[in-house]
Coordinates of C-alpha atoms in Angstrom, one line a residue:
X1 CA 19.1 16.2 42.5
X2 CA 22.3 14.2 42.6
X3 CA 24.3 13.3 39.2
X4 CA 22.8 9.4 39.3
X5 CA 19.4 10.9 39.6
X6 CA 19.6 13.3 36.6
X7 CA 21.3 10.7 34.4
X8 CA 18.6 8.2 35.2
X9 CA 16.5 10.9 33.7
X10 CA 17.9 12.0 31.3
X11 CA 18.8 8.6 29.4
X12 CA 14.9 7.5 29.6
X13 CA 12.9 7.7 26.5
X14 CA 9.9 10.2 26.8
X15 CA 6.9 9.2 25.4
X16 CA 4.7 11.5 23.1
X17 CA 1.8 12.9 24.7
X18 CA -1.6 11.7 23.5
X19 CA -3.3 13.5 21.2
X20 CA -6.3 15.3 24.1
X21 CA -9.3 15.6 21.4
X22 CA -9.0 12.3 20.1
X23 CA -12.3 10.0 22.2
X24 CA -12.0 6.1 21.7
X25 CA -15.2 4.7 20.9
X26 CA -15.7 3.6 24.7
X27 CA -15.3 7.1 25.6
X28 CA -18.1 8.7 23.1
X29 CA -20.5 6.4 24.4
X30 CA -20.2 7.2 27.6
X31 CA -20.2 11.0 27.0
X32 CA -23.2 10.4 24.7
X33 CA -24.9 8.4 28.2
X34 CA -24.0 11.4 30.2
X35 CA -25.1 13.6 27.9
X36 CA -28.5 12.2 27.5
X37 CA -28.8 12.0 31.9
X38 CA -27.9 15.1 32.4
X39 CA -30.9 16.3 30.3
X40 CA -33.3 13.2 31.8
X41 CA -32.0 14.6 35.0
X42 CA -32.9 18.7 34.5
X43 CA -36.7 17.0 32.9
X44 CA -36.1 19.2 29.7
X45 CA -37.8 17.3 26.3
X46 CA -36.2 17.6 23.0
X47 CA -37.4 19.8 20.5
X48 CA -38.8 17.6 17.3
X49 CA -36.2 18.9 15.3
X50 CA -33.6 17.4 17.9
X51 CA -35.3 13.9 17.4
X52 CA -35.7 13.9 13.8
X53 CA -31.8 15.1 13.6
X54 CA -30.7 11.7 15.9
X55 CA -32.9 9.8 14.2
X56 CA -32.1 10.3 11.0
X57 CA -28.2 10.1 12.1
X58 CA -29.2 6.4 13.5
X59 CA -30.3 5.1 10.5
X60 CA -27.9 6.3 8.3
X61 CA -25.6 5.1 10.3
X62 CA -27.5 1.7 10.4
X63 CA -27.4 1.7 6.4
X64 CA -23.5 2.3 6.3
X65 CA -22.9 -0.7 8.4
X66 CA -25.2 -2.6 6.6
X67 CA -23.9 -2.0 3.5
X68 CA -20.4 -2.7 4.8
X69 CA -21.4 -6.5 5.9
X70 CA -21.7 -9.2 3.7
X71 CA -24.7 -10.0 1.8
X72 CA -26.3 -13.5 2.4
X73 CA -25.7 -14.9 -1.1
X74 CA -22.3 -13.6 -0.8
X75 CA -21.5 -15.4 2.6
X76 CA -23.2 -19.3 1.0
X77 CA -21.0 -18.8 -2.4
X78 CA -17.6 -18.8 -0.6
X79 CA -18.9 -22.1 0.9

């Protein structure tokens, strides 16, 4: 390499490497869809325990989302 090429690369700021273990919400949705698609493609059926766990987790997530939203009475009083 020439000295000019080495100087220009040394002067650039290095970007930090992203954490490979963190996933964006979109990546999580895609991964979940792919996993469900793979299971369906194999023709296997989930066990009762797996279905129960999925439903309880979904209900819990929905209840947390509902609790985070302001109630109708609170919304009316702010108007």
